[in-house]
Amino acid sequence: MSRYLFLLQLLPVVSYAAPVLNATHGKIQWGPCAEDLTALDDTLPIMCGNLSVPLDYSVSNSSKTLKLELVKLPAQSKTSSGSILLNFGGPGEASDENFVGLAPKLQFMTGGHHDLITFNPRGTGKTLTFSCYEDPSDGYVAAGPLKAGNSSDTAPGEIWASASVFADDCRAEAEEIGSLIGTSFVARDMMEIVNALGENGLKYWGFSYGTLLGATVAAMFPDRMDKIVLDGVVNWHEYWDSYNLEMLTDADKTFRSLLDGCIAVGEDCALVKGRPNVTAVELEESIFDFLEDLKYSPIAHNGQILDYTTAKFFLFNTLYKPIQWPEITTILNEIIRGDVSYVLDILIPKSKSSTVSSFSSSDALHGIQLGDSKARTSDLTDIGPALTQLADLSKLAGDLLFFRTMATAQWQMAASERYRGDYHVKTKNPVLFIGNTFDPVTPLVSAHNVSSDFEGSVVLEHNGHGHTSMGQESLCTVKAIQAYFLNGTLPKPGSVCEVDIPLWSNLTWIDLLE
């Protein structure tokens, strides 16, 4: 089968159970994957394996181990140029669930010369799973539904109380695990994988939170870094020491760019149909007017309620994937026109235990990120400046992060090892940073801020929309990544890559193969 036919026949993202083979300490036994994985597509040559690593690196000479479950897509070339480890972010997302759908695209973007390997980090999937409630609905009852900070005058106090209950419940349910799932331990797990592979250094491509993990492992083991790509960068100063506020710097800019793109394509965008002279500013005002109305007049439909918080989470989450923007603007059009019955089933969670936002209600996300952070206070007024900064940074999303910020302040567990080392790092080989011009949660400024801490590193600006360079594809970016992984060639400082998949097109990365 040709490479292109092989790529075209791959299945989309599917969740599956990781393989179960005999775990060994210090060596990976590769073999067939579990049946539920191989049944998805027998043309996908994925291999699976396990590796035992120390459970607690802070305890010397301990015999307790943790089994990591790994998935590998072998190189397409006859001779592999080594392995590239991948992490898709979160934190808290199971990497194997993303890997199945993204592997062919990642293989194309890296050139097919390397084995691609991922694993579920501590706290995710079935690897030392971090959960605050046996039944997810218990969390809804105990801490209450998620609320945006500006949903009412009393919302901040209510969120503070909910975050307190959540922190108490997580400690009661998962205290033994909470100290073992921190980023520094995951960094050490990665180097155990490198050792087991018998490779000279770490090759790594991390996305979103995966960039924080990558920066951390590079700082902890600078002499063992081979090629490191950090794509969609998290400000590691804020992550470790504060409340991670910088992430929303470009959220509103990305939302406005969505509306600008809508205007640019004319009636191909549903929001423009019947409004020949409408502007992006007018569309934005209409949307925020609708949100404001929802504060006082939530909409009931089929036993569900569409409120301010739910609608804002929906809008914010749509910014991640530009390929979905045509559908999203159709929904927004119905909202603005007042015909909301068409879209309520899409906007409203199907049950109380449904997540309003994938990043705001994940126990694993909170367990990892909050345990890493040193920001703590028992007084709501102490974090007032942080909440104000969030609201000022983003009208759309600032108040959506109030819960996470308040939960961080009141968290009662700490990772056994937190990175507190030098923020000025010289790696064996320089790091490649990639930042989008329009990214809702990992702004370009963060790529520059973290790059300034890594001697010899370069920031490649990916002039696209969505989250990480995967949001809107660019052959220029692909070639830069391939050149870096193959021979260590970095783009020139100040390089900007334009995208090749226009907004509101039906094109995908597969079209770049032609």
Short mmCIF file of C-alpha atoms in Angstrom, two decimals:
data_model
loop_
_atom_site.label_atom_id
_atom_site.label_comp_id
_atom_site.label_asym_id
_atom_site.label_seq_id
_atom_site.Cartn_x
_atom_site.Cartn_y
_atom_site.Cartn_z
CA MET A 1 0.00 0.00 0.00
CA SER A 2 1.33 3.47 -0.88
CA ARG A 3 2.05 5.98 1.84
CA TYR A 4 -0.74 8.28 0.71
CA LEU A 5 -3.39 5.55 0.50
CA PHE A 6 -2.30 4.37 3.92
CA LEU A 7 -2.74 7.85 5.38
CA LEU A 8 -6.12 8.38 3.76
CA GLN A 9 -7.57 5.18 5.16
CA LEU A 10 -6.76 5.83 8.80
CA LEU A 11 -9.56 6.15 11.32
CA PRO A 12 -10.31 9.31 13.36
CA VAL A 13 -9.59 9.67 17.06
CA VAL A 14 -10.92 6.73 19.08
CA SER A 15 -10.62 6.03 22.78
CA TYR A 16 -9.23 2.64 23.68
CA ALA A 17 -7.75 0.74 26.56
CA ALA A 18 -3.97 0.68 26.67
CA PRO A 19 -2.25 -2.69 26.18
CA VAL A 20 -1.54 -5.10 28.97
CA LEU A 21 1.69 -7.05 28.61
CA ASN A 22 4.17 -8.34 31.17
CA ALA A 23 5.82 -5.33 32.78
CA THR A 24 9.57 -5.39 33.19
CA HIS A 25 11.85 -3.00 35.01
CA GLY A 26 14.26 -1.12 32.78
CA LYS A 27 13.24 -2.77 29.52
CA ILE A 28 10.30 -2.33 27.17
CA GLN A 29 8.78 -5.49 25.76
CA TRP A 30 7.12 -4.44 22.51
CA GLY A 31 4.41 -6.61 21.05
CA PRO A 32 0.88 -6.68 19.68
CA CYS A 33 -1.60 -4.20 21.07
CA ALA A 34 -4.86 -5.06 22.77
CA GLU A 35 -7.60 -6.38 20.53
CA ASP A 36 -9.80 -3.33 20.96
CA LEU A 37 -7.00 -1.27 19.38
CA THR A 38 -6.02 -3.58 16.53
CA ALA A 39 -9.68 -3.98 15.58
CA LEU A 40 -9.88 -0.29 14.73
CA ASP A 41 -7.64 -0.56 11.67
CA ASP A 42 -5.46 -3.51 10.79
CA THR A 43 -3.33 -1.34 8.47
CA LEU A 44 -2.04 0.82 11.32
CA PRO A 45 1.23 -0.80 12.48
CA ILE A 46 1.07 0.35 16.09
CA MET A 47 2.99 -1.61 18.72
CA CYS A 48 2.43 -1.60 22.47
CA GLY A 49 4.54 -2.19 25.52
CA ASN A 50 5.00 -1.63 29.23
CA LEU A 51 7.81 -0.27 31.35
CA SER A 52 8.14 -0.36 35.14
CA VAL A 53 9.51 2.80 36.75
CA PRO A 54 9.95 3.86 40.39
CA LEU A 55 6.64 4.82 41.97
CA ASP A 56 8.19 7.52 44.17
CA TYR A 57 11.50 9.01 43.08
CA SER A 58 11.83 10.80 46.40
CA VAL A 59 12.20 7.49 48.26
CA SER A 60 15.58 5.89 47.72
CA ASN A 61 15.92 2.12 47.33
CA SER A 62 12.16 1.60 47.25
CA SER A 63 10.93 -1.55 45.54
CA LYS A 64 7.56 -0.03 44.66
CA THR A 65 7.08 0.51 40.95
CA LEU A 66 4.58 1.98 38.53
CA LYS A 67 3.75 0.44 35.16
CA LEU A 68 3.79 2.85 32.23
CA GLU A 69 1.79 1.81 29.17
CA LEU A 70 3.35 2.89 25.89
CA VAL A 71 2.18 2.99 22.28
CA LYS A 72 4.55 3.19 19.31
CA LEU A 73 4.14 3.87 15.61
CA PRO A 74 7.35 2.64 13.93
CA ALA A 75 9.17 4.83 11.44
CA GLN A 76 8.09 4.59 7.81
CA SER A 77 11.68 4.65 6.59
CA LYS A 78 13.61 1.36 6.53
CA THR A 79 16.02 2.63 9.17
CA SER A 80 14.68 4.54 12.17
CA SER A 81 16.47 7.72 13.21
CA GLY A 82 15.44 7.10 16.79
CA SER A 83 12.33 7.75 18.84
CA ILE A 84 10.31 10.92 19.38
CA LEU A 85 8.27 10.99 22.59
CA LEU A 86 5.01 12.92 22.46
CA ASN A 87 2.72 14.55 25.00
CA PHE A 88 -0.52 16.22 23.92
CA GLY A 89 -1.15 18.41 26.92
CA GLY A 90 -3.90 18.91 29.43
CA PRO A 91 -2.55 18.14 31.88
CA GLY A 92 -4.76 15.19 32.54
CA GLU A 93 -5.49 14.01 29.01
CA ALA A 94 -4.75 10.40 28.19
CA SER A 95 -2.12 10.57 25.46
CA ASP A 96 -3.08 7.24 23.90
CA GLU A 97 -6.55 8.54 23.11
CA ASN A 98 -5.05 11.35 21.03
CA PHE A 99 -2.28 9.27 19.51
CA VAL A 100 -4.56 6.95 17.52
CA GLY A 101 -6.08 9.77 15.52
CA LEU A 102 -3.02 12.01 15.31
CA ALA A 103 -0.30 9.45 14.58
CA PRO A 104 -0.51 9.61 10.76
CA LYS A 105 -0.52 13.40 10.81
CA LEU A 106 2.38 13.49 13.24
CA GLN A 107 4.30 11.01 11.11
CA PHE A 108 3.78 13.25 8.09
CA MET A 109 4.88 16.32 10.03
CA THR A 110 8.04 14.65 11.35
CA GLY A 111 8.94 13.10 7.99
CA GLY A 112 8.42 9.43 8.81
CA HIS A 113 12.04 8.87 9.84
CA HIS A 114 11.42 8.32 13.56
CA ASP A 115 9.50 5.95 15.76
CA LEU A 116 6.73 7.92 17.47
CA ILE A 117 6.01 6.96 21.08
CA THR A 118 3.52 8.19 23.63
CA PHE A 119 2.44 7.09 27.09
CA ASN A 120 -0.22 8.03 29.60
CA PRO A 121 1.49 10.17 32.26
CA ARG A 122 0.83 9.69 35.96
CA GLY A 123 -2.70 10.63 36.93
CA THR A 124 -4.15 10.01 33.46
CA GLY A 125 -5.87 7.10 31.78
CA LYS A 126 -5.19 3.95 33.80
CA THR A 127 -1.78 5.14 35.01
CA LEU A 128 -2.20 5.98 38.69
CA THR A 129 -5.59 7.50 37.91
CA PHE A 130 -6.37 10.62 39.93
CA SER A 131 -10.07 10.97 40.72
CA CYS A 132 -11.79 12.98 43.43
CA TYR A 133 -15.12 11.15 43.30
CA GLU A 134 -16.04 7.53 42.66
CA ASP A 135 -19.16 8.80 40.92
CA PRO A 136 -18.66 12.02 38.90
CA SER A 137 -22.16 13.19 39.82
CA ASP A 138 -21.06 13.33 43.46
CA GLY A 139 -18.79 16.21 42.56
CA TYR A 140 -21.67 18.06 40.99
CA VAL A 141 -23.73 17.65 44.15
CA ALA A 142 -20.92 18.43 46.59
CA ALA A 143 -19.19 21.37 44.93
CA GLY A 144 -22.11 22.51 42.79
CA PRO A 145 -22.18 23.31 39.07
CA LEU A 146 -19.37 25.33 37.58
CA LYS A 147 -19.98 29.06 37.48
CA ALA A 148 -18.25 31.86 35.62
CA GLY A 149 -16.93 34.55 37.93
CA ASN A 150 -19.04 37.31 36.41
CA SER A 151 -22.26 35.31 36.18
CA SER A 152 -23.61 37.21 39.20
CA ASP A 153 -22.53 39.57 41.97
CA THR A 154 -22.32 36.66 44.40
CA ALA A 155 -20.56 34.23 42.05
CA PRO A 156 -16.97 34.80 43.29
CA GLY A 157 -17.90 33.90 46.86
CA GLU A 158 -19.87 30.88 45.72
CA ILE A 159 -16.98 29.71 43.54
CA TRP A 160 -14.58 30.11 46.45
CA ALA A 161 -16.80 27.89 48.60
CA SER A 162 -17.18 25.33 45.81
CA ALA A 163 -13.42 25.24 45.30
CA SER A 164 -12.94 24.67 49.01
CA VAL A 165 -15.32 21.71 48.99
CA PHE A 166 -13.62 20.33 45.89
CA ALA A 167 -10.15 20.61 47.45
CA ASP A 168 -11.37 18.88 50.63
CA ASP A 169 -13.00 16.07 48.68
CA CYS A 170 -9.95 15.50 46.48
CA ARG A 171 -7.68 15.21 49.48
CA ALA A 172 -10.04 12.79 51.19
CA GLU A 173 -10.35 10.57 48.12
CA ALA A 174 -6.91 10.76 46.51
CA GLU A 175 -4.33 11.97 49.02
CA GLU A 176 -2.07 8.94 48.56
CA ILE A 177 -1.92 9.53 44.81
CA GLY A 178 -1.80 13.32 44.87
CA SER A 179 1.88 13.55 45.75
CA LEU A 180 2.96 11.05 43.06
CA ILE A 181 1.57 12.60 39.87
CA GLY A 182 3.57 15.80 39.61
CA THR A 183 5.30 17.00 36.46
CA SER A 184 8.82 16.47 37.82
CA PHE A 185 8.13 12.77 38.36
CA VAL A 186 6.74 12.52 34.82
CA ALA A 187 9.95 14.13 33.56
CA ARG A 188 11.92 11.41 35.34
CA ASP A 189 9.61 8.77 33.83
CA MET A 190 10.47 10.15 30.39
CA MET A 191 14.17 9.69 31.01
CA GLU A 192 13.50 6.14 32.20
CA ILE A 193 11.88 5.54 28.81
CA VAL A 194 14.92 7.01 27.04
CA ASN A 195 17.15 4.70 29.09
CA ALA A 196 15.02 1.68 28.26
CA LEU A 197 15.14 2.55 24.56
CA GLY A 198 18.92 2.68 24.75
CA GLU A 199 19.06 6.09 23.08
CA ASN A 200 21.65 8.80 23.70
CA GLY A 201 19.18 11.55 24.50
CA LEU A 202 15.57 12.65 24.51
CA LYS A 203 13.79 13.60 21.31
CA TYR A 204 10.46 15.12 22.23
CA TRP A 205 7.50 17.04 20.82
CA GLY A 206 5.20 18.50 23.44
CA PHE A 207 1.97 20.42 22.94
CA SER A 208 0.36 22.89 25.36
CA TYR A 209 0.99 21.55 28.90
CA GLY A 210 3.38 19.19 27.13
CA THR A 211 5.62 22.23 26.62
CA LEU A 212 5.72 22.78 30.38
CA LEU A 213 6.67 19.13 30.78
CA GLY A 214 9.29 19.52 28.05
CA ALA A 215 10.80 22.66 29.55
CA THR A 216 10.95 20.94 32.93
CA VAL A 217 12.67 17.79 31.70
CA ALA A 218 15.10 19.93 29.67
CA ALA A 219 15.98 21.96 32.77
CA MET A 220 16.37 18.86 34.94
CA PHE A 221 18.47 16.94 32.40
CA PRO A 222 19.99 19.59 30.09
CA ASP A 223 22.93 17.42 29.01
CA ARG A 224 20.61 14.66 27.80
CA MET A 225 18.47 16.71 25.46
CA ASP A 226 18.72 15.73 21.80
CA LYS A 227 15.90 17.51 19.92
CA ILE A 228 13.07 19.24 21.82
CA VAL A 229 10.08 20.90 20.11
CA LEU A 230 7.74 22.86 22.40
CA ASP A 231 4.56 23.75 20.51
CA GLY A 232 1.91 26.03 22.07
CA VAL A 233 3.95 27.19 25.02
CA VAL A 234 2.91 27.49 28.68
CA ASN A 235 4.73 30.12 30.75
CA TRP A 236 6.64 27.92 33.16
CA HIS A 237 7.38 30.75 35.61
CA GLU A 238 3.65 31.28 36.16
CA TYR A 239 2.84 27.57 36.14
CA TRP A 240 5.27 26.71 38.93
CA ASP A 241 5.14 29.88 40.99
CA SER A 242 1.79 31.61 40.43
CA TYR A 243 -1.69 31.22 38.92
CA ASN A 244 -0.84 30.79 35.22
CA LEU A 245 -2.67 33.93 34.09
CA GLU A 246 -0.71 34.74 30.93
CA MET A 247 -2.44 31.90 29.12
CA LEU A 248 -5.44 34.10 28.24
CA THR A 249 -3.42 36.93 26.67
CA ASP A 250 -4.66 36.18 23.13
CA ALA A 251 -8.06 34.62 23.87
CA ASP A 252 -10.09 37.69 22.88
CA LYS A 253 -7.80 38.36 19.92
CA THR A 254 -8.47 34.84 18.67
CA PHE A 255 -12.23 35.29 19.10
CA ARG A 256 -12.13 38.55 17.15
CA SER A 257 -10.07 36.86 14.46
CA LEU A 258 -12.78 34.23 14.13
CA LEU A 259 -15.29 37.00 13.48
CA ASP A 260 -12.90 38.81 11.11
CA GLY A 261 -12.49 35.57 9.18
CA CYS A 262 -16.24 35.24 9.00
CA ILE A 263 -16.59 38.70 7.49
CA ALA A 264 -13.78 37.99 5.02
CA VAL A 265 -15.52 34.96 3.47
CA GLY A 266 -18.85 36.76 3.15
CA GLU A 267 -21.95 34.63 2.87
CA ASP A 268 -19.94 31.44 3.19
CA CYS A 269 -20.17 32.33 6.88
CA ALA A 270 -23.67 31.96 8.31
CA LEU A 271 -23.32 35.10 10.43
CA VAL A 272 -23.05 37.26 7.32
CA LYS A 273 -26.05 35.89 5.43
CA GLY A 274 -28.77 38.52 5.37
CA ARG A 275 -26.43 41.10 6.90
CA PRO A 276 -24.53 42.52 3.91
CA ASN A 277 -22.96 45.43 5.79
CA VAL A 278 -22.39 43.86 9.19
CA THR A 279 -18.97 44.29 10.78
CA ALA A 280 -16.98 42.03 13.07
CA VAL A 281 -17.36 44.58 15.85
CA GLU A 282 -21.14 44.49 15.50
CA LEU A 283 -21.17 40.69 15.56
CA GLU A 284 -19.05 40.67 18.70
CA GLU A 285 -21.36 43.17 20.41
CA SER A 286 -24.39 41.04 19.54
CA ILE A 287 -22.80 37.94 21.02
CA PHE A 288 -21.81 39.64 24.26
CA ASP A 289 -25.26 41.23 24.53
CA PHE A 290 -26.74 37.76 24.29
CA LEU A 291 -24.40 36.50 27.02
CA GLU A 292 -25.35 39.42 29.26
CA ASP A 293 -29.04 38.65 28.76
CA LEU A 294 -28.43 35.05 29.82
CA LYS A 295 -27.26 36.24 33.24
CA TYR A 296 -30.78 37.40 34.03
CA SER A 297 -32.84 35.23 31.70
CA PRO A 298 -31.43 31.70 31.31
CA ILE A 299 -33.26 29.60 28.75
CA ALA A 300 -35.06 26.40 29.76
CA HIS A 301 -35.39 23.65 27.16
CA ASN A 302 -36.31 19.98 27.49
CA GLY A 303 -35.52 19.93 31.19
CA GLN A 304 -32.17 21.67 30.72
CA ILE A 305 -31.01 25.25 31.29
CA LEU A 306 -28.80 27.31 29.02
CA ASP A 307 -27.09 29.90 31.17
CA TYR A 308 -24.30 32.45 30.93
CA THR A 309 -21.59 30.05 32.10
CA THR A 310 -22.47 27.22 29.73
CA ALA A 311 -22.66 29.52 26.72
CA LYS A 312 -19.31 31.16 27.52
CA PHE A 313 -17.56 27.83 27.95
CA PHE A 314 -18.96 26.70 24.62
CA LEU A 315 -17.74 29.81 22.80
CA PHE A 316 -14.31 29.65 24.38
CA ASN A 317 -13.78 25.98 23.60
CA THR A 318 -14.66 26.56 19.93
CA LEU A 319 -11.52 28.66 19.51
CA TYR A 320 -9.26 25.60 19.70
CA LYS A 321 -10.11 24.15 16.27
CA PRO A 322 -10.62 26.50 13.29
CA ILE A 323 -11.84 23.60 11.18
CA GLN A 324 -15.02 23.74 13.29
CA TRP A 325 -15.58 27.47 12.86
CA PRO A 326 -18.06 27.22 9.95
CA GLU A 327 -20.30 25.02 12.11
CA ILE A 328 -19.79 27.24 15.14
CA THR A 329 -20.77 30.40 13.31
CA THR A 330 -23.94 28.67 12.14
CA ILE A 331 -24.78 28.07 15.79
CA LEU A 332 -23.89 31.65 16.71
CA ASN A 333 -26.13 32.88 13.92
CA GLU A 334 -29.09 31.05 15.41
CA ILE A 335 -28.28 32.49 18.84
CA ILE A 336 -28.08 36.07 17.61
CA ARG A 337 -31.34 35.72 15.69
CA GLY A 338 -33.03 34.43 18.82
CA ASP A 339 -33.88 30.97 17.49
CA VAL A 340 -32.03 29.05 20.18
CA SER A 341 -34.11 25.88 20.13
CA TYR A 342 -31.98 24.66 17.21
CA VAL A 343 -28.77 24.76 19.20
CA LEU A 344 -29.71 24.13 22.82
CA ASP A 345 -29.07 20.39 22.62
CA ILE A 346 -25.55 21.19 21.42
CA LEU A 347 -24.84 23.85 24.02
CA ILE A 348 -26.31 22.22 27.11
CA PRO A 349 -24.57 19.26 28.80
CA LYS A 350 -26.61 16.08 28.59
CA SER A 351 -26.39 15.35 32.32
CA LYS A 352 -25.20 16.88 35.56
CA SER A 353 -22.02 14.85 35.39
CA SER A 354 -21.22 16.09 31.89
CA THR A 355 -18.29 18.40 31.65
CA VAL A 356 -18.96 22.03 30.77
CA SER A 357 -15.37 22.52 29.82
CA SER A 358 -12.83 19.82 29.18
CA PHE A 359 -10.10 21.72 31.01
CA SER A 360 -12.14 23.04 33.93
CA SER A 361 -13.73 19.92 35.37
CA SER A 362 -10.99 17.34 34.99
CA ASP A 363 -9.88 15.86 38.29
CA ALA A 364 -6.59 14.80 36.73
CA LEU A 365 -5.90 18.30 35.45
CA HIS A 366 -6.42 19.76 38.89
CA GLY A 367 -4.50 17.02 40.62
CA ILE A 368 -1.42 17.53 38.46
CA GLN A 369 -1.40 21.29 37.95
CA LEU A 370 -2.53 22.35 41.40
CA GLY A 371 -0.18 19.94 43.10
CA ASP A 372 2.70 21.43 41.10
CA SER A 373 1.86 25.04 41.97
CA LYS A 374 3.12 26.67 45.14
CA ALA A 375 0.45 29.42 45.10
CA ARG A 376 -1.65 29.03 48.26
CA THR A 377 -3.86 31.22 50.44
CA SER A 378 -6.84 30.75 52.76
CA ASP A 379 -8.16 34.27 52.13
CA LEU A 380 -10.19 35.09 49.02
CA THR A 381 -9.10 38.72 49.12
CA ASP A 382 -5.48 37.63 48.61
CA ILE A 383 -6.23 36.47 45.07
CA GLY A 384 -8.35 39.49 44.17
CA PRO A 385 -5.55 40.97 42.00
CA ALA A 386 -5.19 37.68 40.10
CA LEU A 387 -8.93 37.53 39.43
CA THR A 388 -8.94 41.14 38.25
CA GLN A 389 -6.04 40.40 35.93
CA LEU A 390 -7.88 37.42 34.46
CA ALA A 391 -10.99 39.49 33.80
CA ASP A 392 -8.91 42.26 32.23
CA LEU A 393 -6.99 39.85 30.01
CA SER A 394 -10.08 38.32 28.45
CA LYS A 395 -13.69 39.44 28.40
CA LEU A 396 -14.66 36.10 26.91
CA ALA A 397 -12.72 33.71 29.11
CA GLY A 398 -11.22 35.50 32.11
CA ASP A 399 -13.98 34.67 34.55
CA LEU A 400 -14.06 31.06 33.36
CA LEU A 401 -10.75 30.48 35.15
CA PHE A 402 -11.93 31.74 38.53
CA PHE A 403 -12.66 28.23 39.77
CA ARG A 404 -9.25 26.83 38.82
CA THR A 405 -7.50 29.84 40.36
CA MET A 406 -9.46 29.52 43.61
CA ALA A 407 -8.95 25.76 43.72
CA THR A 408 -5.20 26.30 43.32
CA ALA A 409 -5.19 28.67 46.28
CA GLN A 410 -6.97 26.14 48.51
CA TRP A 411 -5.38 22.91 47.26
CA GLN A 412 -4.21 20.64 50.08
CA MET A 413 -1.79 18.33 48.28
CA ALA A 414 1.67 18.93 46.86
CA ALA A 415 3.75 17.00 44.38
CA SER A 416 6.59 15.18 46.13
CA GLU A 417 8.97 16.95 43.79
CA ARG A 418 8.31 20.42 42.40
CA TYR A 419 10.73 22.02 39.98
CA ARG A 420 12.44 24.84 41.83
CA GLY A 421 15.64 24.96 39.86
CA ASP A 422 17.34 27.44 37.60
CA TYR A 423 15.21 29.25 35.03
CA HIS A 424 18.30 29.84 32.89
CA VAL A 425 19.07 26.66 31.00
CA LYS A 426 21.73 25.60 28.52
CA THR A 427 20.71 22.34 26.86
CA LYS A 428 23.04 20.04 24.94
CA ASN A 429 21.19 21.05 21.76
CA PRO A 430 19.05 24.19 21.43
CA VAL A 431 15.27 23.96 21.78
CA LEU A 432 12.74 24.84 19.05
CA PHE A 433 9.72 26.79 20.32
CA ILE A 434 6.57 27.22 18.20
CA GLY A 435 3.88 29.78 18.96
CA ASN A 436 0.66 30.60 17.14
CA THR A 437 -0.27 34.17 16.28
CA PHE A 438 -3.86 33.45 17.34
CA ASP A 439 -3.95 30.85 20.12
CA PRO A 440 -6.65 31.09 22.83
CA VAL A 441 -4.64 29.51 25.66
CA THR A 442 -0.93 29.45 24.78
CA PRO A 443 -0.14 32.92 23.45
CA LEU A 444 2.90 33.75 21.36
CA VAL A 445 4.29 35.91 24.16
CA SER A 446 4.68 32.80 26.32
CA ALA A 447 6.86 31.16 23.67
CA HIS A 448 9.14 34.20 23.71
CA ASN A 449 9.16 34.39 27.50
CA VAL A 450 10.19 30.77 27.97
CA SER A 451 12.59 30.79 25.02
CA SER A 452 14.50 33.62 26.70
CA ASP A 453 15.36 31.15 29.48
CA PHE A 454 16.89 28.58 27.10
CA GLU A 455 20.24 29.49 25.63
CA GLY A 456 20.40 29.26 21.84
CA SER A 457 16.70 28.47 21.42
CA VAL A 458 14.56 29.94 18.63
CA VAL A 459 10.87 30.86 18.43
CA LEU A 460 9.10 30.03 15.18
CA GLU A 461 5.91 32.07 14.82
CA HIS A 462 3.16 30.01 13.23
CA ASN A 463 0.84 32.62 11.72
CA GLY A 464 -2.28 30.58 12.26
CA HIS A 465 -5.36 30.17 14.41
CA GLY A 466 -6.37 27.65 17.03
CA HIS A 467 -4.40 25.76 19.63
CA THR A 468 -0.80 24.85 18.71
CA SER A 469 0.51 24.44 15.18
CA MET A 470 -1.94 21.55 14.72
CA GLY A 471 -4.85 24.01 14.65
CA GLN A 472 -4.19 25.33 11.15
CA GLU A 473 -1.59 23.57 9.06
CA SER A 474 1.47 25.06 7.38
CA LEU A 475 3.98 23.31 5.11
CA CYS A 476 6.53 25.90 6.20
CA THR A 477 6.12 24.81 9.81
CA VAL A 478 6.18 21.14 8.80
CA LYS A 479 9.47 21.61 6.94
CA ALA A 480 10.97 23.43 9.93
CA ILE A 481 10.01 20.59 12.27
CA GLN A 482 11.35 17.95 9.89
CA ALA A 483 14.66 19.77 9.42
CA TYR A 484 15.08 20.17 13.15
CA PHE A 485 14.41 16.54 14.04
CA LEU A 486 16.56 15.23 11.17
CA ASN A 487 19.67 17.36 11.53
CA GLY A 488 19.10 19.93 14.26
CA THR A 489 18.62 22.86 11.89
CA LEU A 490 16.78 25.74 13.56
CA PRO A 491 14.79 28.44 11.75
CA LYS A 492 16.38 31.86 11.66
CA PRO A 493 15.38 34.06 14.62
CA GLY A 494 12.23 36.01 13.79
CA SER A 495 10.99 33.45 11.26
CA VAL A 496 7.26 33.42 10.54
CA CYS A 497 5.45 30.57 8.78
CA GLU A 498 2.23 31.26 6.90
CA VAL A 499 -0.53 28.65 6.90
CA ASP A 500 -1.71 26.67 3.86
CA ILE A 501 -5.22 25.78 5.07
CA PRO A 502 -7.42 28.89 4.76
CA LEU A 503 -10.20 29.57 7.23
CA TRP A 504 -13.62 28.42 6.08
CA SER A 505 -12.12 25.98 3.60
CA ASN A 506 -12.90 22.29 3.47
CA LEU A 507 -9.21 21.46 3.26
CA THR A 508 -7.35 19.35 5.80
CA TRP A 509 -3.72 18.39 6.31
CA ILE A 510 -4.21 15.47 3.92
CA ASP A 511 -4.66 17.98 1.09
CA LEU A 512 -1.10 19.14 1.75
CA LEU A 513 0.13 15.75 0.55
CA GLU A 514 -0.99 16.42 -3.01
#
